[in-house]
mmCIF file of C-alpha atoms (C1' of nucleotides) in Angstrom:
data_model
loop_
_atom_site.group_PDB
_atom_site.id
_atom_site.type_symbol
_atom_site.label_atom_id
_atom_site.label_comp_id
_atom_site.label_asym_id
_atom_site.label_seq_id
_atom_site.Cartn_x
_atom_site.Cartn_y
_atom_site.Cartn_z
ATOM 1 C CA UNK A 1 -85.050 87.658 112.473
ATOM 2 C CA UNK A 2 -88.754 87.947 111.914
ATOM 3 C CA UNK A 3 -89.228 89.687 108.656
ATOM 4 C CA UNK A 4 -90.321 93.458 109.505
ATOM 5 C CA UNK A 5 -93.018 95.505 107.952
ATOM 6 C CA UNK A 6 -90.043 97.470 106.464
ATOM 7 C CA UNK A 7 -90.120 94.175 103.922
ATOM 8 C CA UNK A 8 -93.550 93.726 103.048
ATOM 9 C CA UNK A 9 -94.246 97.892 102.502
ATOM 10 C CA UNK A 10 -92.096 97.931 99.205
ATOM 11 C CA UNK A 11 -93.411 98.764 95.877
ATOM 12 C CA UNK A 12 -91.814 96.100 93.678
ATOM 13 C CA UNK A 13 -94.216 92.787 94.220
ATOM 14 C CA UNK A 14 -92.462 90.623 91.893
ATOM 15 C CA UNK A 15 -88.771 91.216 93.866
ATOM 16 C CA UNK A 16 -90.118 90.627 96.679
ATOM 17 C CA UNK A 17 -92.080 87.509 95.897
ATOM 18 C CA UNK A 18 -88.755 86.241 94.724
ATOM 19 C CA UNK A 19 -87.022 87.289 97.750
ATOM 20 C CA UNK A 20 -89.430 85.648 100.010
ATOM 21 C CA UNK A 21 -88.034 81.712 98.185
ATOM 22 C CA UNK A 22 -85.700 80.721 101.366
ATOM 23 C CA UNK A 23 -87.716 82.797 103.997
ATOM 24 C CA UNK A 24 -89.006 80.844 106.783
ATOM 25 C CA UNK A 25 -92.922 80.905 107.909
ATOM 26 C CA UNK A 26 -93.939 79.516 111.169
ATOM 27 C CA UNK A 27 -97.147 79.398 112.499
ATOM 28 C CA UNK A 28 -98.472 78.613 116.282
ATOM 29 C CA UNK A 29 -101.888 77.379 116.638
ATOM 30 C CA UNK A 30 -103.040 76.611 120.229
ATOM 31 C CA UNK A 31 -99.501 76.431 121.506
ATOM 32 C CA UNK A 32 -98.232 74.118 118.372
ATOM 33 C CA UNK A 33 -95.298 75.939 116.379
ATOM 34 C CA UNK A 34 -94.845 74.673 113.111
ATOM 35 C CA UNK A 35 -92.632 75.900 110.630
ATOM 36 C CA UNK A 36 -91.186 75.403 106.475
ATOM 37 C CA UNK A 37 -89.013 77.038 104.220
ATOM 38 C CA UNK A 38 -90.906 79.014 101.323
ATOM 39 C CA UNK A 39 -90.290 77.210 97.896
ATOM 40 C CA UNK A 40 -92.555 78.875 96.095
ATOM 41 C CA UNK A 41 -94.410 81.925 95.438
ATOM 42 C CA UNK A 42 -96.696 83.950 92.916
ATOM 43 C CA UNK A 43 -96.963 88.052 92.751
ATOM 44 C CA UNK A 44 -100.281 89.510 91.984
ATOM 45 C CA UNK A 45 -99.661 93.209 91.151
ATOM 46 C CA UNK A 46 -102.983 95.354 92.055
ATOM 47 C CA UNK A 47 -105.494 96.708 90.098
ATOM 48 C CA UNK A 48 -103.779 96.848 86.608
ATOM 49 C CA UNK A 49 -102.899 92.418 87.151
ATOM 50 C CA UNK A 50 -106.351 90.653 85.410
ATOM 51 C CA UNK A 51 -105.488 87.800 87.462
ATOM 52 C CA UNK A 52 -105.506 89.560 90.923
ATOM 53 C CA UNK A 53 -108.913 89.780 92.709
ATOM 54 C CA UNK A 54 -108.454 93.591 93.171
ATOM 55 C CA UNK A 55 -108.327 93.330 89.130
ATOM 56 C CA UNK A 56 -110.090 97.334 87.559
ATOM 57 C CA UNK A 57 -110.143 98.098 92.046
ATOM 58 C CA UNK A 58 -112.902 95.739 92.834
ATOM 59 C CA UNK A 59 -113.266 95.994 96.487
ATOM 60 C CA UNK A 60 -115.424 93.689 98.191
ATOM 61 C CA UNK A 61 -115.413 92.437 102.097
ATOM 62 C CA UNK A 62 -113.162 89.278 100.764
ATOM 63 C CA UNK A 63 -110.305 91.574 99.214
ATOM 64 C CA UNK A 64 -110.697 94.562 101.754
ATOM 65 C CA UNK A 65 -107.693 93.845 103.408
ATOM 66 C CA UNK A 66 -105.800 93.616 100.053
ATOM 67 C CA UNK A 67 -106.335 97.317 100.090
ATOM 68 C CA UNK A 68 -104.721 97.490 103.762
ATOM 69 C CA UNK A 69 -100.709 98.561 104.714
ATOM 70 C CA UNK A 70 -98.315 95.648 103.751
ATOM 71 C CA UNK A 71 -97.220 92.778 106.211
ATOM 72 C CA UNK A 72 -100.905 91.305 106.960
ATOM 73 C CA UNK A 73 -102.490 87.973 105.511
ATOM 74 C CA UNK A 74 -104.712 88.001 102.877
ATOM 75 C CA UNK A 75 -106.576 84.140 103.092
ATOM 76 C CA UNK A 76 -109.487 83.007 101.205
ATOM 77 C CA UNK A 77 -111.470 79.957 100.790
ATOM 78 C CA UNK A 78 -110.742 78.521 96.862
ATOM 79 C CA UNK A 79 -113.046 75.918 95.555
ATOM 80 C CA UNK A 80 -114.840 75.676 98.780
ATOM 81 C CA UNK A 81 -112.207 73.562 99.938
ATOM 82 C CA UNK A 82 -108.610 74.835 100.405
ATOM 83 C CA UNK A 83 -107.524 78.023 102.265
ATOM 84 C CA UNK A 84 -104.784 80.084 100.179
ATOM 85 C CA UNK A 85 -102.198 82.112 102.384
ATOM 86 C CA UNK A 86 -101.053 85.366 100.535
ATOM 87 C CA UNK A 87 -98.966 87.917 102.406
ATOM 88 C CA UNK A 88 -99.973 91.815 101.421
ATOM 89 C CA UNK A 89 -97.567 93.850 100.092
ATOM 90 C CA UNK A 90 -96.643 97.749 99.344
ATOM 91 C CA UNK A 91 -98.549 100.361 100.880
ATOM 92 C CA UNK A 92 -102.380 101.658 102.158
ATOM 93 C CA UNK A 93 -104.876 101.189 99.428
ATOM 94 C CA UNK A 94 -102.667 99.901 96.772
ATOM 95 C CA UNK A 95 -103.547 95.942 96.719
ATOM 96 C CA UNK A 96 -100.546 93.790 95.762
ATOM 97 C CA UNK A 97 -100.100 90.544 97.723
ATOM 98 C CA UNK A 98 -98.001 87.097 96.831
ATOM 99 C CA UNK A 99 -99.212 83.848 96.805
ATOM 100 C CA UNK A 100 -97.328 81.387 99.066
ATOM 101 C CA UNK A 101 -97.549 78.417 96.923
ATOM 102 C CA UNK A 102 -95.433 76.021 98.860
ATOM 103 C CA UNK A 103 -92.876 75.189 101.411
ATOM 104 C CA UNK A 104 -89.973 72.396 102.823
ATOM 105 C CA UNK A 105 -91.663 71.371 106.228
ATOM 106 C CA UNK A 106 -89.030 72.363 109.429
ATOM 107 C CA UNK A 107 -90.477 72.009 112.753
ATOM 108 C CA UNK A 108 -93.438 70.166 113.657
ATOM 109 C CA UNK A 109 -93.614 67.595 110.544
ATOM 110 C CA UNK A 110 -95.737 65.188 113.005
ATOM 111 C CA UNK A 111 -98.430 67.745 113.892
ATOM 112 C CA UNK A 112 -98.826 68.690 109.812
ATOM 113 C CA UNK A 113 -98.488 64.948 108.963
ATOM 114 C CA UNK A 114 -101.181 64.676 111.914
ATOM 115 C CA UNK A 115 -103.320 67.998 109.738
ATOM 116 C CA UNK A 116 -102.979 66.308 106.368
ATOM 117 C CA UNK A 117 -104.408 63.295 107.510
ATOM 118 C CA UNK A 118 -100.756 61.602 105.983
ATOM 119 C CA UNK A 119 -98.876 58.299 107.272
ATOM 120 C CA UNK A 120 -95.407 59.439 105.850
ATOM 121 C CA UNK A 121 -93.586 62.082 104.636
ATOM 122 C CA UNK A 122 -93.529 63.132 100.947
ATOM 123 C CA UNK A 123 -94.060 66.555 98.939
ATOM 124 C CA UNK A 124 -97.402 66.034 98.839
ATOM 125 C CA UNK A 125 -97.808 67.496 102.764
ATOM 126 C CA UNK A 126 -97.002 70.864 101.859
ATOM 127 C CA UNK A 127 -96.234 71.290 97.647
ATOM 128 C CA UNK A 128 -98.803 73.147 96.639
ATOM 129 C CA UNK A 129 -101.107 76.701 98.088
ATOM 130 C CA UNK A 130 -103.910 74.714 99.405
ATOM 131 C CA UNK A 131 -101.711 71.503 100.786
ATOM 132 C CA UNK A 132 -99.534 74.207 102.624
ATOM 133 C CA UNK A 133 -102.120 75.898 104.477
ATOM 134 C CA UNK A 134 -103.630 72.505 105.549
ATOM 135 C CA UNK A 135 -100.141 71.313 107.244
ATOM 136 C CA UNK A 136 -99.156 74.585 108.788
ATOM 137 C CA UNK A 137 -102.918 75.167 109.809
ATOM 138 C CA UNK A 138 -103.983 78.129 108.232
ATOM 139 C CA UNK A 139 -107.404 79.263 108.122
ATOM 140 C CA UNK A 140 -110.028 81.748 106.317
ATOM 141 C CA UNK A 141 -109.872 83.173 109.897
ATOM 142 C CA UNK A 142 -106.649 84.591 109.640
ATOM 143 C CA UNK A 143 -107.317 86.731 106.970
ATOM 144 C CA UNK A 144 -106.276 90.233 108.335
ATOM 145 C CA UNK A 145 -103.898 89.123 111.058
ATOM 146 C CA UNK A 146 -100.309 91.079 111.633
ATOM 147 C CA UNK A 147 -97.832 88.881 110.212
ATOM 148 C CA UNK A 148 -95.349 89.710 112.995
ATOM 149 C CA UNK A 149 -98.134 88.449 115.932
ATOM 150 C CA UNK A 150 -97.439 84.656 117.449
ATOM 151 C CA UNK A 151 -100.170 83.113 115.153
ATOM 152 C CA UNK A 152 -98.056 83.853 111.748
ATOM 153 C CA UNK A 153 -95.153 85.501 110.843
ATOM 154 C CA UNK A 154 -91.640 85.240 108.569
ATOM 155 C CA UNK A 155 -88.677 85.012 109.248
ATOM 156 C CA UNK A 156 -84.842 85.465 107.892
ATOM 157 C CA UNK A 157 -83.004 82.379 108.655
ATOM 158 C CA UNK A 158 -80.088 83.444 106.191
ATOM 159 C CA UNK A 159 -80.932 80.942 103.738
ATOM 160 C CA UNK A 160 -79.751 81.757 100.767
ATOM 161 C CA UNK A 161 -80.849 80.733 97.699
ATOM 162 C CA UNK A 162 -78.515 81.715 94.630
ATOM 163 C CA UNK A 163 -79.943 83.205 91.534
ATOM 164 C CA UNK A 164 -79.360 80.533 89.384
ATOM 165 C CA UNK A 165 -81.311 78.473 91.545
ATOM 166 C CA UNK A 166 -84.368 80.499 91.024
ATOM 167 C CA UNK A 167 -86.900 79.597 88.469
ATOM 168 C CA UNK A 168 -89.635 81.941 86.832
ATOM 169 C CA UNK A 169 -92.489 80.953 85.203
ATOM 170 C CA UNK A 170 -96.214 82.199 84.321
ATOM 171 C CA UNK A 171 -98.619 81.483 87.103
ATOM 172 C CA UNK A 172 -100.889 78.566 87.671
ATOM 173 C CA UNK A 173 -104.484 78.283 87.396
ATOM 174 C CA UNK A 174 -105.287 81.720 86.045
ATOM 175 C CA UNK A 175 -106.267 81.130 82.544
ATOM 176 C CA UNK A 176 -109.023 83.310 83.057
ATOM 177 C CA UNK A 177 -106.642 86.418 82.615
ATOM 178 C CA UNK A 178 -106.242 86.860 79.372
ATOM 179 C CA UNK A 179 -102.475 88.053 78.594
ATOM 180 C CA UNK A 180 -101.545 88.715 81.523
ATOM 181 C CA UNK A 181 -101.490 84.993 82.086
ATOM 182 C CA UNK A 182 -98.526 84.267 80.290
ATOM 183 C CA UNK A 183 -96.178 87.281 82.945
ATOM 184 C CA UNK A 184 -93.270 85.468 84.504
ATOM 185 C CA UNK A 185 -94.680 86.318 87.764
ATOM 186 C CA UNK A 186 -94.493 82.568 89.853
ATOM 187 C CA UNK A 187 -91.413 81.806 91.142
ATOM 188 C CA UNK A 188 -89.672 78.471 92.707
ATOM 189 C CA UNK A 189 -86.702 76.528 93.833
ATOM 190 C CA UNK A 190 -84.815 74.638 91.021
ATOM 191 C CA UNK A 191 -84.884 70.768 92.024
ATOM 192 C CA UNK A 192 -86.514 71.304 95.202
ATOM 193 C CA UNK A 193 -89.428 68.018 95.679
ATOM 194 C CA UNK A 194 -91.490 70.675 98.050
ATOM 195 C CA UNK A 195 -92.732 72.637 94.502
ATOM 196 C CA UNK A 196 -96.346 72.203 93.185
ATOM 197 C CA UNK A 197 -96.378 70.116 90.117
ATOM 198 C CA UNK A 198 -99.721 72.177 88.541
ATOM 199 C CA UNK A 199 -99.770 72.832 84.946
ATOM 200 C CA UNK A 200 -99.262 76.746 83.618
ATOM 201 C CA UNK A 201 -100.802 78.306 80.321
ATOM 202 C CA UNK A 202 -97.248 78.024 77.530
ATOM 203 C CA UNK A 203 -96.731 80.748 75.416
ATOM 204 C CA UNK A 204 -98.931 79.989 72.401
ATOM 205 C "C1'" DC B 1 -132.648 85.726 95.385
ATOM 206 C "C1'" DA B 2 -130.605 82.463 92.179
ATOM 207 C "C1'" DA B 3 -126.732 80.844 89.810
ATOM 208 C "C1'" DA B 4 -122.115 80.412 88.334
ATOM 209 C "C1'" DC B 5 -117.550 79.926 89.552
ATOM 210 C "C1'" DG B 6 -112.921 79.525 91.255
ATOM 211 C "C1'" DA B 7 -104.962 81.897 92.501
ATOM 212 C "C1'" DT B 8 -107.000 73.321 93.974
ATOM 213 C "C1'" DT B 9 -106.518 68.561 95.345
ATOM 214 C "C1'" DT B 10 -107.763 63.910 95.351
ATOM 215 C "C1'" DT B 11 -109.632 59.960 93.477
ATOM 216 C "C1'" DC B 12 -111.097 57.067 90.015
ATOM 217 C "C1'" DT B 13 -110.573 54.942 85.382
ATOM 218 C "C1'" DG C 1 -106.055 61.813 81.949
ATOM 219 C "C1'" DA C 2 -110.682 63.057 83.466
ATOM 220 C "C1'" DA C 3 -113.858 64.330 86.867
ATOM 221 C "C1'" DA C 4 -115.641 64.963 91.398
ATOM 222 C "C1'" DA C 5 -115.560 67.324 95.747
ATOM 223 C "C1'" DT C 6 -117.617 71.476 97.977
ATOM 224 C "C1'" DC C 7 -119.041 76.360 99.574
ATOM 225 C "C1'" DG C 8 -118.195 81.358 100.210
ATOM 226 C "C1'" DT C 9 -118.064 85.174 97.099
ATOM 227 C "C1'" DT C 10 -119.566 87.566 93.354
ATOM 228 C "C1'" DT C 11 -122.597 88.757 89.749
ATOM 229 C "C1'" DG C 12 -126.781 89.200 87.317
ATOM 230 C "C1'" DG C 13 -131.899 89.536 87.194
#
DNA sequence: CAAACGATTTTCT
DNA sequence: GAAAATCGTTTGG
């Protein structure tokens, strides 16, 4: 069942970042499905988070459609180079969004293989935001879209993943934020080889 | 208008 | 482990 807006339009972002581990994301790019399981994720809770781009409500054409109705993409460009895929969450002009940070490859491992320019299959193709986008060929372009249109969308495959199997940690890369660095706010799947393997901020 | 800088990944030593 | 790659967005003058 492709996940419905009902999902995204919630006001807790760290549930449902954790409730998207296990959720399935396909994409279909001139005719090409691809598809992986979500394996990990990071919430980024609005105005108040100092390591969210809509940080104090700064709105700019980038994070405009951070501001929009949850269940649309938010993707941006990050060090010139890789194209992260966040899904917007909660309601009009309140901008939390999560962070899909990586994902087991399902369908259409040859065509990301083919994407990542990679001869064989190992976590590398999709651990990790920027890797992930690559394989299931997400763009800057998408920023905006519906995420229950044919280009991108989740789904509920009833995957389960049990509680115990769910890890939470501070998130990666945002050093920049002060305290709020060191919130429990990235989440992943115990043991699972499709997990990025970047370094977080310890409590001091 | 110039300049600094990333919610990262890959490569080189 | 360190550093380069690389460019749109944001900020400051």
């Amino acid at each position: 069942m492709t996940l419905p807006d009902s999902f995204y339009q919630r006001s807790d972002v760290v549930q449902i970042a954790r409730e998207l581990l296990g959720k399935v994301i396909i994409t279909e790019k001139a005719g090409i499905t691809t598809s992986a399981m979500i394996t990990e994720t990071e919430a980024y809770a609005g105005v108040t988070d100092k390591a969210s781009h809509a940080w104090r409500g700064r709105r700019t054409q980038r994070t405009e459609v951070m501001y929009a109705a949850g269940g649309v993409a938010y993707v941006y460009l990050c060090y010139g180079i890789h194209h992260l895929f966040n899904v917007v969450t909660y309601k009009e002009d309140i901008p939390h969004a999560i962070l899909i940070r990586a994902a087991s490859p399902l369908e259409g491992t040859d065509i990301m293989l083919e994407r990542r320019r990679h001869e064989r299959l190992t976590p590398s193709l999709t651990a990790g935001p920027g890797s992930m986008s690559m394989a299931l060929g997400i763009h800057t372009n998408d920023s905006g879209i519906w995420l229950q249109g044919p280009e991108i969308r989740l789904e509920d495959r009833r995957i389960i993943i049990p509680e115990h199997e769910i890890v939470a940690t501070p998130r990666i890369g945002v050093a920049y934020a002060g305290e709020d660095a060191y919130l429990p706010y990235r989440f992943y799947v115990k043991g699972n080889p499709y997990v990025s393997k970047g370094k977080y901020l310890q409590q001091p």
